[in-house]
Structures are given as C-alpha cells and as structure tokens.
PDB file of C-alpha atoms in Angstrom:
ATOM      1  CA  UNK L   1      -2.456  -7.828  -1.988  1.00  0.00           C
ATOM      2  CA  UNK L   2       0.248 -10.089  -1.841  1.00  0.00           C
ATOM      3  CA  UNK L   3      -2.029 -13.612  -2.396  1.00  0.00           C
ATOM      4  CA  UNK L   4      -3.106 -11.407  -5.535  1.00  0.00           C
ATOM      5  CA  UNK L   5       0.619 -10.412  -6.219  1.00  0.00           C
ATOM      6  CA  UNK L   6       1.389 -14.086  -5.906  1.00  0.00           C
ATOM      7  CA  UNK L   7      -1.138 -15.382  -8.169  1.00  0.00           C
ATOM      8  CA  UNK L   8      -0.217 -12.909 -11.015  1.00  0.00           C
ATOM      9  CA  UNK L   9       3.089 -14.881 -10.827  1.00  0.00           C
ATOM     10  CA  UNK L  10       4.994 -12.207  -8.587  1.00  0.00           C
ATOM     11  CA  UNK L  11       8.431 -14.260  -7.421  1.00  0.00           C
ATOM     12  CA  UNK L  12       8.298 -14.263  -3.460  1.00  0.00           C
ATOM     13  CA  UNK L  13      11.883 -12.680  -3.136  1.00  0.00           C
ATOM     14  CA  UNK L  14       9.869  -9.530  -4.734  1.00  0.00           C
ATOM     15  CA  UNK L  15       7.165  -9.425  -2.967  1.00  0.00           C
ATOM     16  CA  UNK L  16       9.105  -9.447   0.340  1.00  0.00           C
ATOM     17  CA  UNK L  17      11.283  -6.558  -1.657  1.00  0.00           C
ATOM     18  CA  UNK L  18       7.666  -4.734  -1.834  1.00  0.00           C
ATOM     19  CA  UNK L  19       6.866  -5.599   1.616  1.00  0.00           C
ATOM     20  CA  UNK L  20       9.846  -4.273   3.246  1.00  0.00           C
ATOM     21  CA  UNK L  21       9.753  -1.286   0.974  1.00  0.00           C
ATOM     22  CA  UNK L  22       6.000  -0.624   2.707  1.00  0.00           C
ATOM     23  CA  UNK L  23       7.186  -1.083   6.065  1.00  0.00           C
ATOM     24  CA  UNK L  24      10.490   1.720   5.082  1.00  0.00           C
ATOM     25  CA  UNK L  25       7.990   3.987   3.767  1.00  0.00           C
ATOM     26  CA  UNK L  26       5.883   4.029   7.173  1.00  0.00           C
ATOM     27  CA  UNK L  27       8.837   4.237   9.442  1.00  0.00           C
ATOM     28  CA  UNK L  28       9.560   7.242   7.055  1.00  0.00           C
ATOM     29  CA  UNK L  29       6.987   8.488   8.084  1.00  0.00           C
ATOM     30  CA  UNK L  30       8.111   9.080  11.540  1.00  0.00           C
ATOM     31  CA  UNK L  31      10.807  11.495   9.848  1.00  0.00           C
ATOM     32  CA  UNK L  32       8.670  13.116   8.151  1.00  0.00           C
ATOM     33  CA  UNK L  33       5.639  13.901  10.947  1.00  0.00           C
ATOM     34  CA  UNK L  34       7.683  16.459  13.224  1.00  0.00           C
ATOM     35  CA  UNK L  35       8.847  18.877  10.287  1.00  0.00           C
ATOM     36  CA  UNK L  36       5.074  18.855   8.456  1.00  0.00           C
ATOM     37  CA  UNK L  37       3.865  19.157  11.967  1.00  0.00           C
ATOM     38  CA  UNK L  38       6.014  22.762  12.973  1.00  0.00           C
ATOM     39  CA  UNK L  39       5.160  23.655   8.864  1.00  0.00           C
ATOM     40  CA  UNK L  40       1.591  23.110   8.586  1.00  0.00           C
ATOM     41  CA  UNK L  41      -0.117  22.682  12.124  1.00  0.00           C
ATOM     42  CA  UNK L  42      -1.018  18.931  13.354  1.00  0.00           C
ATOM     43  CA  UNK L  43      -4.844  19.392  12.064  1.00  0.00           C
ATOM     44  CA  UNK L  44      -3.468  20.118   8.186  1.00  0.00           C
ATOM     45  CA  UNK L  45      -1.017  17.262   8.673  1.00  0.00           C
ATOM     46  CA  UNK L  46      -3.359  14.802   9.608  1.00  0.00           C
ATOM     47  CA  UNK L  47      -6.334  16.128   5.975  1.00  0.00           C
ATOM     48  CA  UNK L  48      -2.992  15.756   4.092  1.00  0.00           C
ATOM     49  CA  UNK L  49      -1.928  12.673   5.385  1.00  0.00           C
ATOM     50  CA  UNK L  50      -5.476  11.163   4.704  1.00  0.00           C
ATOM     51  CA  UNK L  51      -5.499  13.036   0.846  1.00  0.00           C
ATOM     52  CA  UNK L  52      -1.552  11.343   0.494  1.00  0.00           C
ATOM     53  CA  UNK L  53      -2.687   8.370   1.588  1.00  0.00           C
ATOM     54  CA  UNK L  54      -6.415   8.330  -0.747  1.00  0.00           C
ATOM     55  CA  UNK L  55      -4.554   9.164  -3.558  1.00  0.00           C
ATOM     56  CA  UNK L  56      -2.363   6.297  -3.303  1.00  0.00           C
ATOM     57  CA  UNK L  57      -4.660   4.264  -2.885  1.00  0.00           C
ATOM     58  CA  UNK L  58      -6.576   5.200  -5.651  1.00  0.00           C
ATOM     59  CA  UNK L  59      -3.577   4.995  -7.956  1.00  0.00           C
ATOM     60  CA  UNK L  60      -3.871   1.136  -6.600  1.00  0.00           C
ATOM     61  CA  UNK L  61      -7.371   1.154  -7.600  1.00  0.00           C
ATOM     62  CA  UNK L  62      -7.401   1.696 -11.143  1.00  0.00           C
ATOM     63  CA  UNK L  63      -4.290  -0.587 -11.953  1.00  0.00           C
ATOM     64  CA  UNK L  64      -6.058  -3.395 -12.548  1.00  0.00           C
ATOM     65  CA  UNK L  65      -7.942  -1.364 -15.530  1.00  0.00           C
ATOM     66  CA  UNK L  66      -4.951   0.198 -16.646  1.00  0.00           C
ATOM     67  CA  UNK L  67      -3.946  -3.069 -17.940  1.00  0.00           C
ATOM     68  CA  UNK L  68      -5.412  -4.280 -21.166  1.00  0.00           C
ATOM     69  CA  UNK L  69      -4.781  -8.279 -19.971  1.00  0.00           C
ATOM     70  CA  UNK L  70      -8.322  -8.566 -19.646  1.00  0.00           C
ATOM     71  CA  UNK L  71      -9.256 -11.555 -16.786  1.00  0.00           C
ATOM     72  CA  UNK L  72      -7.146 -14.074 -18.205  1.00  0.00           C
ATOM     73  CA  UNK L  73      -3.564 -14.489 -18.171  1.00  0.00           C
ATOM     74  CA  UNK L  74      -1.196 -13.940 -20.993  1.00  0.00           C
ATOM     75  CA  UNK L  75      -1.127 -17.551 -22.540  1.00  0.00           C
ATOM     76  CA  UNK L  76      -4.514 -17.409 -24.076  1.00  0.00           C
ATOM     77  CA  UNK L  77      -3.392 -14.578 -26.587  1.00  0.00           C
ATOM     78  CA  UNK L  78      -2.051 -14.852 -29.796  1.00  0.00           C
ATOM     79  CA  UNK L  79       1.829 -14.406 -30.160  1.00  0.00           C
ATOM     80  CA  UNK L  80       1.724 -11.253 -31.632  1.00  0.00           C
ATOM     81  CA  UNK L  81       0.339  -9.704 -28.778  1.00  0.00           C
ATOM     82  CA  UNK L  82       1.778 -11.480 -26.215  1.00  0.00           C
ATOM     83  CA  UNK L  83       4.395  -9.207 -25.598  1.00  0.00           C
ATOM     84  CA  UNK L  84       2.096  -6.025 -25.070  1.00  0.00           C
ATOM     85  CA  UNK L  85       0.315  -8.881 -22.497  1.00  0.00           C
ATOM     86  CA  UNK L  86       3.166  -8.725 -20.603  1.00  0.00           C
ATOM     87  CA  UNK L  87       3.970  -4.957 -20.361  1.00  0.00           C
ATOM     88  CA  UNK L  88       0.769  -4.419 -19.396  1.00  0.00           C
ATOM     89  CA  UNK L  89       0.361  -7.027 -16.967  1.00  0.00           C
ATOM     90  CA  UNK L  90       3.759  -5.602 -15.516  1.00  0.00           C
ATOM     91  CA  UNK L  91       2.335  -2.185 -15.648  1.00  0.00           C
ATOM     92  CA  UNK L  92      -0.634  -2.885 -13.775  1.00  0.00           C
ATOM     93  CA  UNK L  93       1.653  -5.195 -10.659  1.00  0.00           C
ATOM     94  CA  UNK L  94       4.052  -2.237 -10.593  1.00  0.00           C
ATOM     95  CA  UNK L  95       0.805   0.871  -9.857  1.00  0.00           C
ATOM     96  CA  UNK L  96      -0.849  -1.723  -7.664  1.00  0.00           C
ATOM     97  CA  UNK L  97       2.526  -2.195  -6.033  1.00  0.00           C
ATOM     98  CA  UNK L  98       3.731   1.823  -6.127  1.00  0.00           C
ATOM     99  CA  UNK L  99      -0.075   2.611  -4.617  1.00  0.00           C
ATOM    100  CA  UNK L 100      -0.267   0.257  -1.499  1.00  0.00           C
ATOM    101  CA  UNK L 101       3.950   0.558  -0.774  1.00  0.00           C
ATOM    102  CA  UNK L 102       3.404   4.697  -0.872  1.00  0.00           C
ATOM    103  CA  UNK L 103      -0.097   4.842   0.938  1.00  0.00           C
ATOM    104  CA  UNK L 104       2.087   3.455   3.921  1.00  0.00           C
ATOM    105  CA  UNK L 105       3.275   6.964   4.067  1.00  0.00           C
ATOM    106  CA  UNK L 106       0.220   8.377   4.473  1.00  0.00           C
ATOM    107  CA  UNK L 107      -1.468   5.961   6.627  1.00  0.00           C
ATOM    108  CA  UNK L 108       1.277   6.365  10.024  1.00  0.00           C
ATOM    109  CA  UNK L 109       1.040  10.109   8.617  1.00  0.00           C
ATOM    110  CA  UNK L 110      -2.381  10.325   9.765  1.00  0.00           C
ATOM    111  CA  UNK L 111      -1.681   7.574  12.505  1.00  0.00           C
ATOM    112  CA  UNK L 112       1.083   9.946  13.897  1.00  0.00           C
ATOM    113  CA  UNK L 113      -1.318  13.190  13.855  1.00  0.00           C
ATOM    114  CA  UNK L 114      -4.479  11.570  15.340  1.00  0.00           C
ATOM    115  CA  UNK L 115      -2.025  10.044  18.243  1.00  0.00           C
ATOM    116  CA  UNK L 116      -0.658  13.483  18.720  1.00  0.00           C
ATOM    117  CA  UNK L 117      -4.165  15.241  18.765  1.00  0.00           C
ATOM    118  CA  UNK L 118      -5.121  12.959  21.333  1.00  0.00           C
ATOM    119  CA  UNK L 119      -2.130  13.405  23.494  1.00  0.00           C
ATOM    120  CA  UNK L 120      -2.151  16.726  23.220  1.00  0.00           C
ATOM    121  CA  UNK L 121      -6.299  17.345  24.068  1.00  0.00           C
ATOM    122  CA  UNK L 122      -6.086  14.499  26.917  1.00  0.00           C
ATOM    123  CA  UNK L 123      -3.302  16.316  28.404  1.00  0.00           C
ATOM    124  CA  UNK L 124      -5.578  18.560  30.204  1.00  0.00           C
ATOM    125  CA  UNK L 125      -8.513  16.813  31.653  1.00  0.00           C
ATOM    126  CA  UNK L 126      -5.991  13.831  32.654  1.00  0.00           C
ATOM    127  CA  UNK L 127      -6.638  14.192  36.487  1.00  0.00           C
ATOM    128  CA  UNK L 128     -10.506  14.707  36.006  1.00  0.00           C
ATOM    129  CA  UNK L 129     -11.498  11.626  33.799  1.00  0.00           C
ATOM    130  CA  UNK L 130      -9.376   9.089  32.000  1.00  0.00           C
ATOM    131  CA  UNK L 131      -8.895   8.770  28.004  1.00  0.00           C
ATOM    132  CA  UNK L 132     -11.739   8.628  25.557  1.00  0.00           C
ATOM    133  CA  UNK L 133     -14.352   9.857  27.696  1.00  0.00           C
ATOM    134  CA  UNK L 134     -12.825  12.782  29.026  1.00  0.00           C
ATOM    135  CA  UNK L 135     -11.648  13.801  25.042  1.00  0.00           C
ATOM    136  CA  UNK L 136     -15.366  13.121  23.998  1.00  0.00           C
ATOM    137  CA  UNK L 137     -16.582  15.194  26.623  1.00  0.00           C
ATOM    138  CA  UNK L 138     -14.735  18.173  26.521  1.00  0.00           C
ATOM    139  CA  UNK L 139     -15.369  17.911  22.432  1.00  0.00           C
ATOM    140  CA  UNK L 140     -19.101  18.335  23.412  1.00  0.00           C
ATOM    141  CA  UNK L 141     -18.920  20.592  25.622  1.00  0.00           C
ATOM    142  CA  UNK L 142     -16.204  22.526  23.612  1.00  0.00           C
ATOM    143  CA  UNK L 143     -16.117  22.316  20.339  1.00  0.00           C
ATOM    144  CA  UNK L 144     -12.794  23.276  18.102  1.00  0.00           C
ATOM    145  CA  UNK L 145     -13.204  25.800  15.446  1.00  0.00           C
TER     146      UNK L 145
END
C-alpha cells in the first residue's frame, strides 16, 4: 500500500502519519481484547474480530472504484474537471487509507483471541505432548461444540 500511496503522489511525512496511525490502532487493540473477551466469550471475539477486520478491508477494496479518476492521473483532463479529479482521487487515498489503518484493529483482534484459545486449550495436555500436536489431537479426539 504505501509504494501505491507513494505513486498517487502521497507526501512521505503522511504516509508515515498513516503508518503510525496503523500501528496505534493494533496496539489498541490490546485495550480493547480483555473487555470484548469478559463481554462476548473469546470464540465471538475472535468471528468479530475477523468480520471487523473483512469489512475494513473491503472498504479498502472498492476505493479504487469509488473514484471516478479512471487509470490515469489528473493532468490528462480538461480544466473543468480537474478539480472533481482531485476530490476524487483524494477520496479514494483517504478509504484505501481509513480501510488498511482500521483493519489493524481487527487483525491483532483476532491475533489476540487465536493466541488466547491456544493458551488456554494447551494448558491442559502441557505435560503429555508439547504445542500443536497435543491441541490437534485433543481437537480430534474432542471436538468443541
């Protein structure tokens, strides 16, 4: 995103503005987790996290045809129009930008929950087998409602 940022003509004082506003949404994230995790159960947490974080991402998706720039950049319209170039260009930079910054939430949302649901399944099979093997077995063997 941000070589695509950068060649629509982004300054790169803003993009590190968007950058750092990505990595304050994630560590937001962290605030968030424990109080959605006592509210809604760490299995809802983690399908909301994941539909937070596909919407987002889908509002990133459709920016580009938001925009009515077409391909080419502004200079190649008439001056009449170039103006409503512009807004939409900025239009389009600012979803793409809103999309991929607030999908940070969501992504160490569902980060946070899968960690958790591991931690908290390995717990008891720790002494009989280590990590992912143990946690796939017992899943066999035991499947969650």
């Amino acid at each position: 995103m941000t070589a695509y940022l950068y060649y629509r003509g982004i300054s790169e004082s803003l993009l590190s503005v968007a950058r750092g506003a990505g990595a304050i949404t994630g560590v937001g994230a962290t605030f968030i987790f424990p109080p959605l995790q006592r509210r809604l159960g760490l299995t809802r947490t983690g399908s909301l996290a994941s539909i937070l974080q596909l919407g987002c991402l889908v509002l990133a998706f459709v920016s580009p045809f938001m925009a009515d720039t077409g391909q080419g950049d502004c200079s190649s319209v008439a001056p009449a129009e170039y103006d409503d170039c512009i807004s939409g260009r900025n239009r389009e930079i600012v979803m793409l930008s809103l999309g991929v910054v607030a999908s940070r939430t969501g992504l160490w949302l569902f980060d946070l929950a899968v960690s958790q649901m591991l931690l908290e399944r390995l717990a008891a099979c720790t002494s009989l087998c280590r990590g992912e093997n143990c946690l796939l077995s017992n899943q066999a063997h035991h499947p969650r409602p």
